[in-house]
Amino acid sequence: MMPLKNDGLLVEIIKNCLVIFVHLNLIFDHGESSYSSAGNTYHEQIRRLSLIKASHLNHNGVPRQFPSFSITPSVLMASRVYHVVDYGADPTGTSDSTEALERAIHDAFESPLDDDEHLMKGVGDLGGSQVHLDGGTYKITRPLLLPTSGGGNLMIHGGSICASNGFPTDRHLIELWPSSTSSPFEDITIKDMMLNANFRGGGISLVNSIRITIENCYISHFTTNGILIQGGHETYIRNSFIGQHINVGGDHREKDFSGIGINIIGNDNSVTDVVIFSASIGIMVEGQANVFTGVHCYNKATMLGGTGIYVRVPGFTQTRIINCYFDFTGIVAEDPVQLHISNSFFLGNAFILIKSLNGVVSGVTIVNNMFSGDYTGVHIVQLDESKKEFHDVDQVVVDRNDVRGMTLKSTVARRTTWSNGTTWTVDFSKVLLFPNLIKNVQYTLHAGALFPNHVLRNVSRNQITVESDIPVSATLHAYVDQY
């Protein structure tokens, strides 16, 4: 017989088929021991078979040579992805999945790495473990508690959790409550999830936890808090949607909205690109050095008793609100000290209220914002002195705000007036924010051929008076500020 031209290629194909056969046998021989963990079953087998198949083909689909190697059971068991369906969780949301989810979370925390130098002292490194919800919806009857021993470098993601009708009304669907501040949670990520509290409590509770990320989450139907942050340090909430009731505005139930979208009782946290579409208070702030950027609040309107962002840190605020959108609901700040609000949009008569508890306001900057209203005379910045008048006012700047359909209030004002006589009086009370508090005056008296002597005679009740020694026809240009 004549030798075939493709004998060499045929031999190579046979060799590679034998290699694949050996590897498959090896996997199935070790199947029971290698995948004995409930978290490493069907999904791991399929993934490794796909990798082996791909490893024997080059980019053109032609078999290629490989050096001989072996796979040990320990390598096959190295994955730290825990699929909740492998623990018996029901992805249809029909039956209770609480215990199955708890077992998956427990296993993810079971084997921290020996080297704990990657995280804070006392926080076990979980090596990037993942609790994967496999795109299902899971009903739970009690909160999902992460082990109180703490840990870090872990992600929970990829599905929906719904509270059952018997879920406790004073708890949250996911709770991070370490046993002590010496063993907190660190670098935990909750991502790509929908949390439905079923009007039975809250969404996520973080207590004494550090460097936590909540990203791309949709939290709804809460009665207490969408997200509660208590103590801890540096929680980042971003690209998420939070609302008690599902709507896009104009909800007939708006007057009955309750709860708080994000409740922050801690320092150094960040909320970025988040929409809060229904709650009584969008964000409650009771900690220092927090920053809010790109937040859109259209929760309960101010006229119905709602607040977009409530800054309740009197005397030492240190809060920055930048590039946000307040949609018929505004900002309230109690005795603010170091508060910055800029480049934000206030729609529908939304305004900023500075509330006096002890009469202190210092280091407040409200600049470069846009205000839009219905021409009913609502002031863009207002003072609540019902408890006590502001007596300690220092370094407050309200200026360069763009106003349409509302009444401008500022700490800076300019006016021009003409008179033929010996006195020129300008009243700034309609513009200036604080009553009877002009601290600086600059003026120019522009006369004709005469050169009168003139002097600033009075600064009171936000009015100034300039007087000359002889009658003259002149224009007064005045600039005042309350800084």
Coordinates of C-alpha atoms in Angstrom, one line a residue:
M1 CA 0.0 0.0 0.0
M2 CA 1.2 3.5 -0.7
P3 CA 1.8 5.6 2.4
L4 CA -0.7 8.4 3.0
K5 CA 0.5 12.0 2.8
N6 CA -1.3 12.8 6.1
D7 CA 0.1 9.9 8.1
G8 CA 2.1 12.4 10.3
L9 CA -0.9 14.5 11.0
L10 CA -3.0 11.4 11.8
V11 CA -0.4 10.2 14.3
E12 CA -0.4 13.6 16.0
I13 CA -4.2 13.6 16.3
I14 CA -4.2 10.1 17.8
K15 CA -1.5 11.2 20.3
N16 CA -3.5 14.2 21.4
C17 CA -6.7 12.2 21.7
L18 CA -4.9 9.8 24.0
V19 CA -3.7 12.7 26.1
I20 CA -7.2 14.1 26.4
F21 CA -8.5 10.6 27.3
V22 CA -5.9 10.2 30.0
H23 CA -6.7 13.6 31.5
L24 CA -10.4 12.9 31.5
N25 CA -9.8 9.5 33.2
L26 CA -7.7 11.3 35.7
I27 CA -10.4 13.8 36.5
F28 CA -13.2 11.2 36.8
D29 CA -10.9 8.9 38.8
H30 CA -10.4 11.7 41.3
G31 CA -14.0 12.9 41.0
E32 CA -15.3 11.8 44.3
S33 CA -12.3 12.9 46.3
S34 CA -11.5 16.1 44.4
Y35 CA -15.1 17.4 44.5
S36 CA -16.2 16.2 47.8
S37 CA -16.8 19.8 49.0
A38 CA -20.3 20.9 48.2
G39 CA -19.0 24.1 46.8
N40 CA -17.0 22.4 44.1
T41 CA -19.2 20.0 42.2
Y42 CA -20.9 20.3 38.8
H43 CA -19.7 23.8 38.0
E44 CA -16.0 23.1 38.7
Q45 CA -16.1 19.9 36.7
I46 CA -17.5 21.6 33.6
R47 CA -15.1 24.5 34.0
R48 CA -12.0 22.3 34.2
L49 CA -13.2 20.1 31.3
S50 CA -13.5 23.3 29.2
L51 CA -10.0 24.4 30.2
I52 CA -8.5 21.1 29.2
K53 CA -10.3 21.0 25.9
A54 CA -9.1 24.6 25.1
S55 CA -5.6 23.8 26.2
H56 CA -5.2 21.2 23.4
L57 CA -6.1 23.6 20.6
N58 CA -4.2 26.6 19.2
H59 CA -6.0 29.7 17.9
N60 CA -6.6 28.0 14.6
G61 CA -8.2 24.9 16.1
V62 CA -5.3 22.7 15.3
P63 CA -4.0 20.3 18.0
R64 CA -0.7 21.2 19.5
Q65 CA 2.0 19.5 21.5
F66 CA 2.1 19.8 25.3
P67 CA 4.6 18.6 27.9
S68 CA 3.3 15.9 30.2
F69 CA 1.8 17.0 33.5
S70 CA -0.5 15.7 36.2
I71 CA -3.3 17.3 38.2
T72 CA -3.4 16.6 41.9
P73 CA -6.6 16.5 43.9
S74 CA -5.4 19.5 46.0
V75 CA -5.2 21.7 43.0
L76 CA -8.6 20.7 41.8
M77 CA -10.0 21.7 45.3
A78 CA -8.4 25.1 45.3
S79 CA -11.3 27.1 44.0
R80 CA -13.0 29.4 46.5
V81 CA -16.2 30.0 44.5
Y82 CA -19.2 28.7 46.5
H83 CA -22.4 28.3 44.4
V84 CA -25.5 28.4 46.6
V85 CA -27.5 26.1 44.3
D86 CA -25.0 23.4 45.2
Y87 CA -26.1 23.8 48.8
G88 CA -29.7 23.3 48.0
A89 CA -30.8 26.9 47.7
D90 CA -34.0 27.3 45.6
P91 CA -33.3 29.9 42.8
T92 CA -37.0 30.2 42.1
G93 CA -37.8 31.8 45.4
T94 CA -40.5 29.3 46.2
S95 CA -39.1 27.5 49.2
D96 CA -36.9 28.8 52.1
S97 CA -33.2 29.1 51.2
T98 CA -32.0 30.5 54.5
E99 CA -30.0 27.5 55.7
A100 CA -28.5 26.8 52.3
L101 CA -27.2 30.4 51.9
E102 CA -25.9 30.3 55.5
R103 CA -23.9 27.1 54.8
A104 CA -22.4 28.6 51.6
I105 CA -21.4 31.7 53.5
H106 CA -20.0 29.6 56.4
D107 CA -17.9 27.5 54.1
A108 CA -16.5 30.7 52.4
F109 CA -15.3 31.8 55.8
E110 CA -14.1 28.4 56.9
S111 CA -10.5 28.4 55.5
P112 CA -8.7 31.7 55.7
L113 CA -5.2 31.8 54.4
D114 CA -2.4 31.3 56.9
D115 CA -0.7 34.5 55.9
D116 CA -2.7 37.3 57.5
E117 CA -0.4 40.2 56.6
H118 CA -2.6 41.2 53.6
L119 CA -5.4 42.7 55.8
M120 CA -5.8 44.3 59.2
K121 CA -4.3 42.4 62.2
G122 CA -6.8 39.9 63.3
V123 CA -8.7 39.8 60.0
G124 CA -8.4 36.5 58.2
D125 CA -7.7 36.7 54.5
L126 CA -10.3 34.6 52.6
G127 CA -8.3 34.7 49.4
G128 CA -10.9 36.3 47.2
S129 CA -13.7 33.8 48.1
Q130 CA -17.0 34.3 46.3
V131 CA -20.5 33.3 47.4
H132 CA -22.2 33.1 44.0
L133 CA -26.0 33.4 43.9
D134 CA -26.2 31.9 40.4
G135 CA -28.7 34.5 39.1
G136 CA -31.5 33.2 41.2
T137 CA -34.1 34.7 43.6
Y138 CA -33.9 33.3 47.1
K139 CA -36.4 33.7 49.9
I140 CA -35.1 34.0 53.5
T141 CA -36.8 33.9 56.9
R142 CA -34.0 35.5 59.0
P143 CA -31.0 37.8 58.3
L144 CA -27.9 36.4 56.6
L145 CA -25.2 36.9 59.2
L146 CA -21.6 36.7 58.2
P147 CA -19.6 34.8 60.9
T148 CA -18.9 37.0 63.9
S149 CA -15.2 36.0 63.9
G150 CA -14.8 38.4 60.9
G151 CA -12.7 38.1 57.8
G152 CA -11.9 39.8 54.6
N153 CA -11.3 39.6 50.8
L154 CA -14.7 38.1 49.9
M155 CA -17.5 38.8 47.5
I156 CA -21.3 38.0 47.6
H157 CA -22.9 38.6 44.2
G158 CA -25.0 37.6 41.3
G159 CA -28.7 37.2 42.4
S160 CA -31.7 38.4 44.4
I161 CA -32.7 38.0 48.0
C162 CA -36.3 38.5 49.2
A163 CA -37.6 38.6 52.8
S164 CA -40.4 36.1 53.7
N165 CA -43.6 37.2 55.3
G166 CA -42.2 36.1 58.6
F167 CA -38.9 38.0 58.4
P168 CA -38.2 40.1 61.5
T169 CA -39.2 43.7 61.1
D170 CA -36.2 45.2 63.0
R171 CA -33.5 43.4 61.1
H172 CA -31.7 43.6 57.7
L173 CA -31.4 41.0 54.9
I174 CA -27.6 41.0 55.1
E175 CA -25.8 41.8 58.3
L176 CA -22.1 42.3 59.1
W177 CA -21.9 42.4 62.8
P178 CA -18.4 41.3 64.1
S179 CA -18.0 40.0 67.6
S180 CA -15.7 42.9 68.5
T181 CA -13.9 45.8 66.9
S182 CA -10.6 43.8 67.0
S183 CA -12.0 41.2 64.5
P184 CA -14.0 43.3 62.0
F185 CA -14.9 42.6 58.4
E186 CA -12.6 44.1 55.8
D187 CA -12.7 44.2 52.0
I188 CA -16.1 42.6 51.7
T189 CA -17.9 43.3 48.4
I190 CA -21.7 43.0 47.9
K191 CA -22.3 43.4 44.2
D192 CA -24.8 42.9 41.4
M193 CA -27.7 42.1 43.7
M194 CA -31.4 42.9 44.2
L195 CA -32.5 43.0 47.8
N196 CA -36.3 43.1 48.5
A197 CA -37.0 43.6 52.2
N198 CA -40.8 43.0 51.6
F199 CA -41.6 45.9 54.0
R200 CA -40.2 43.7 56.8
G201 CA -37.1 45.7 57.8
G202 CA -34.0 46.8 56.0
G203 CA -31.6 45.8 53.3
I204 CA -27.9 45.8 54.5
S205 CA -26.5 46.5 57.9
L206 CA -22.7 47.2 58.4
V207 CA -21.4 47.5 61.9
N208 CA -17.8 48.3 62.8
S209 CA -16.7 47.1 59.3
I210 CA -13.9 48.7 57.2
R211 CA -13.3 49.1 53.5
I212 CA -16.7 47.6 52.4
T213 CA -18.0 48.0 48.9
I214 CA -21.7 48.0 47.9
E215 CA -21.9 48.2 44.1
N216 CA -24.7 47.8 41.5
C217 CA -27.3 46.9 44.0
Y218 CA -31.1 47.5 43.9
I219 CA -32.6 47.8 47.4
S220 CA -36.3 48.1 47.8
H221 CA -39.4 47.7 50.1
F222 CA -37.5 48.5 53.3
T223 CA -39.2 50.2 56.3
T224 CA -36.2 51.1 58.3
N225 CA -32.9 51.5 56.3
G226 CA -32.0 50.6 52.8
I227 CA -28.4 50.6 54.0
L228 CA -27.2 51.2 57.6
I229 CA -23.6 52.0 58.3
Q230 CA -22.7 52.1 62.0
G231 CA -19.2 52.8 63.1
G232 CA -16.4 51.3 61.0
H233 CA -14.5 53.1 58.3
E234 CA -14.6 53.7 54.5
T235 CA -17.7 52.1 53.2
Y236 CA -18.1 52.8 49.4
I237 CA -21.6 52.7 48.0
R238 CA -21.8 53.3 44.2
N239 CA -23.9 52.8 41.1
S240 CA -26.9 51.6 43.0
F241 CA -30.7 52.2 43.3
I242 CA -32.5 52.5 46.6
G243 CA -36.3 53.0 47.1
Q244 CA -39.0 52.0 49.5
H245 CA -41.6 51.9 46.8
I246 CA -41.0 51.2 43.1
N247 CA -41.8 54.3 41.1
V248 CA -40.4 57.0 38.9
G249 CA -41.9 60.0 40.7
G250 CA -45.4 61.2 41.1
D251 CA -46.4 58.4 43.4
H252 CA -49.7 58.9 45.2
R253 CA -48.3 57.2 48.3
E254 CA -45.5 59.7 48.6
K255 CA -46.8 61.4 51.7
D256 CA -46.6 58.0 53.4
F257 CA -43.0 57.3 52.4
S258 CA -41.0 56.3 55.5
G259 CA -37.5 55.0 56.4
I260 CA -34.1 56.1 55.4
G261 CA -32.4 55.2 52.1
I262 CA -28.8 55.3 53.5
N263 CA -28.2 55.9 57.2
I264 CA -24.6 56.7 57.9
I265 CA -23.5 56.8 61.6
G266 CA -19.7 56.8 61.0
N267 CA -16.8 58.6 59.4
D268 CA -15.0 58.6 56.0
N269 CA -17.6 57.0 53.8
S270 CA -18.4 57.7 50.2
V271 CA -21.7 57.5 48.2
T272 CA -21.2 57.9 44.4
D273 CA -23.7 57.8 41.5
V274 CA -26.6 56.5 43.6
V275 CA -30.4 57.1 43.0
I276 CA -32.7 57.3 46.0
F277 CA -36.2 57.3 44.6
S278 CA -38.4 56.8 47.6
A279 CA -37.9 57.1 51.3
S280 CA -38.7 59.8 53.9
I281 CA -35.0 60.8 54.1
G282 CA -32.7 60.0 51.2
I283 CA -29.4 60.0 53.2
M284 CA -29.0 60.6 56.9
V285 CA -25.5 61.7 57.9
E286 CA -24.4 61.3 61.6
G287 CA -20.6 61.1 61.0
Q288 CA -17.7 63.2 59.9
A289 CA -15.7 63.4 56.7
N290 CA -18.3 61.8 54.4
V291 CA -18.6 62.7 50.7
F292 CA -21.5 62.5 48.3
T293 CA -21.1 62.9 44.6
G294 CA -23.6 62.3 41.8
V295 CA -26.4 61.4 44.1
H296 CA -30.0 61.9 42.8
C297 CA -32.6 62.2 45.5
Y298 CA -36.3 62.2 44.5
N299 CA -37.6 60.6 47.7
K300 CA -40.4 62.3 49.7
A301 CA -40.7 66.0 48.6
T302 CA -39.8 68.8 51.1
M303 CA -43.4 70.1 51.0
L304 CA -44.6 66.7 52.2
G305 CA -42.0 66.6 55.0
G306 CA -39.1 64.7 53.3
T307 CA -35.4 65.5 53.1
G308 CA -32.9 64.6 50.4
I309 CA -29.7 64.7 52.6
Y310 CA -30.0 65.4 56.3
V311 CA -26.6 66.4 57.9
R312 CA -27.1 65.8 61.6
V313 CA -23.5 66.4 62.8
P314 CA -23.8 69.7 64.7
G315 CA -20.6 71.5 65.6
F316 CA -18.1 69.4 63.6
T317 CA -19.7 68.4 60.3
Q318 CA -16.9 68.0 57.7
T319 CA -19.3 66.9 54.9
R320 CA -18.9 67.4 51.1
I321 CA -21.9 67.3 48.8
I322 CA -20.8 67.7 45.2
N323 CA -22.5 67.4 41.8
C324 CA -25.8 66.0 43.2
Y325 CA -29.4 66.4 42.0
F326 CA -32.1 67.3 44.5
D327 CA -35.5 66.7 42.9
F328 CA -38.2 68.4 44.9
T329 CA -36.3 67.5 48.1
G330 CA -33.4 69.4 49.6
I331 CA -30.7 69.5 52.3
V332 CA -30.9 70.1 56.0
A333 CA -27.8 70.8 58.1
E334 CA -27.8 71.3 61.9
D335 CA -25.2 73.8 63.3
P336 CA -22.8 73.0 60.4
V337 CA -19.1 73.4 60.8
Q338 CA -17.1 72.8 57.6
L339 CA -19.9 71.9 55.1
H340 CA -19.3 72.2 51.4
I341 CA -22.2 72.1 48.8
S342 CA -21.3 72.9 45.2
N343 CA -22.1 72.2 41.5
S344 CA -25.5 70.6 42.4
F345 CA -29.0 71.1 40.9
F346 CA -32.0 71.9 43.1
L347 CA -35.3 71.4 41.2
G348 CA -38.9 72.1 42.2
N349 CA -38.3 74.7 45.0
A350 CA -35.8 72.4 46.7
F351 CA -33.6 74.4 49.0
I352 CA -30.9 74.3 51.7
L353 CA -32.0 74.7 55.3
I354 CA -29.4 75.7 58.0
K355 CA -30.9 74.7 61.3
S356 CA -29.7 76.3 64.6
L357 CA -29.4 74.2 67.7
N358 CA -26.7 76.2 69.5
G359 CA -26.4 79.2 67.1
V360 CA -23.2 78.0 65.4
V361 CA -22.4 78.1 61.7
S362 CA -18.8 78.1 60.5
G363 CA -16.8 77.1 57.4
V364 CA -19.9 76.7 55.2
T365 CA -19.5 77.0 51.4
I366 CA -22.5 77.0 49.1
V367 CA -21.4 78.0 45.7
N368 CA -21.9 77.3 41.9
N369 CA -25.3 75.5 42.3
M370 CA -28.4 75.8 40.1
F371 CA -31.8 76.4 41.7
S372 CA -35.1 76.1 39.8
G373 CA -38.6 76.8 41.1
D374 CA -42.2 77.9 40.4
Y375 CA -41.8 81.6 41.1
T376 CA -43.6 81.5 44.4
G377 CA -40.8 83.2 46.3
V378 CA -39.0 80.2 47.9
H379 CA -35.6 81.2 49.2
I380 CA -32.7 79.0 47.9
V381 CA -31.0 79.0 51.4
Q382 CA -33.0 79.4 54.6
L383 CA -32.3 79.7 58.3
D384 CA -34.2 77.9 61.0
E385 CA -33.7 79.9 64.2
S386 CA -36.8 78.7 66.0
K387 CA -34.6 77.2 68.8
K388 CA -31.9 79.8 68.9
E389 CA -30.6 82.6 66.8
F390 CA -27.2 82.2 65.1
H391 CA -24.7 84.2 67.1
D392 CA -21.5 82.5 66.0
V393 CA -21.2 83.0 62.3
D394 CA -17.8 82.7 60.7
Q395 CA -16.4 81.9 57.2
V396 CA -19.7 81.4 55.5
V397 CA -19.9 81.9 51.8
V398 CA -23.1 81.7 49.7
D399 CA -22.3 83.0 46.3
R400 CA -22.3 82.4 42.5
N401 CA -25.5 80.4 42.5
D402 CA -27.7 80.4 39.4
V403 CA -31.3 81.0 40.3
R404 CA -34.5 80.8 38.2
G405 CA -38.0 80.9 39.8
M406 CA -36.7 81.1 43.3
T407 CA -35.4 83.9 45.5
L408 CA -31.7 84.5 45.7
K409 CA -30.0 84.5 49.1
S410 CA -26.4 85.2 49.5
T411 CA -23.6 86.4 51.8
V412 CA -22.4 88.7 49.1
A413 CA -24.3 91.5 47.5
R414 CA -23.8 94.5 45.1
R415 CA -26.1 97.4 44.4
T416 CA -26.0 100.8 42.8
T417 CA -28.2 103.8 43.6
W418 CA -28.4 107.4 42.4
S419 CA -29.4 110.4 44.5
N420 CA -29.1 114.2 44.5
G421 CA -28.5 115.2 48.0
T422 CA -26.3 114.5 51.0
T423 CA -27.2 110.8 51.8
W424 CA -27.3 107.6 49.9
T425 CA -28.9 104.5 51.5
V426 CA -28.9 101.0 50.2
D427 CA -30.9 98.1 51.6
F428 CA -29.5 94.6 51.1
S429 CA -31.9 92.8 53.5
K430 CA -33.7 91.0 50.6
V431 CA -30.5 89.4 49.4
L432 CA -28.3 88.8 52.4
L433 CA -28.7 85.5 54.2
F434 CA -28.1 86.6 57.8
P435 CA -30.1 89.4 59.3
N436 CA -28.1 92.5 60.6
L437 CA -24.7 91.0 59.8
I438 CA -22.8 93.1 57.3
K439 CA -19.1 92.6 58.1
N440 CA -17.4 94.3 55.2
V441 CA -18.3 97.3 53.0
Q442 CA -16.6 98.6 49.9
Y443 CA -18.2 101.6 48.1
T444 CA -17.5 104.3 45.5
L445 CA -19.3 107.6 45.3
H446 CA -19.3 108.7 41.6
A447 CA -19.9 112.4 41.4
G448 CA -19.6 115.0 38.6
A449 CA -17.4 118.1 38.8
L450 CA -17.7 118.5 42.5
F451 CA -15.4 116.7 45.0
P452 CA -17.4 116.3 48.2
N453 CA -16.1 114.8 51.4
H454 CA -18.1 111.6 52.2
V455 CA -18.1 108.9 54.8
L456 CA -19.9 105.6 55.6
R457 CA -22.3 106.6 58.4
N458 CA -24.3 103.4 59.2
V459 CA -24.2 99.6 58.8
S460 CA -27.2 98.1 60.5
R461 CA -30.2 95.9 59.7
N462 CA -28.3 94.9 56.4
Q463 CA -28.5 98.5 55.2
I464 CA -25.6 101.0 54.6
T465 CA -25.7 104.8 54.5
V466 CA -23.2 107.1 53.0
E467 CA -23.2 110.8 53.7
S468 CA -21.5 113.8 52.0
D469 CA -20.7 117.2 53.4
I470 CA -22.4 119.1 50.6
P471 CA -25.4 118.3 48.4
V472 CA -24.3 116.6 45.2
S473 CA -25.7 114.5 42.3
A474 CA -23.9 111.2 42.6
T475 CA -24.1 107.5 42.1
L476 CA -23.2 105.1 44.9
H477 CA -21.7 101.7 44.0
A478 CA -21.6 99.4 47.0
Y479 CA -20.4 95.9 47.7
V480 CA -21.0 94.1 51.1
D481 CA -20.3 90.7 52.5
Q482 CA -21.1 88.7 55.6
Y483 CA -18.0 86.6 55.5

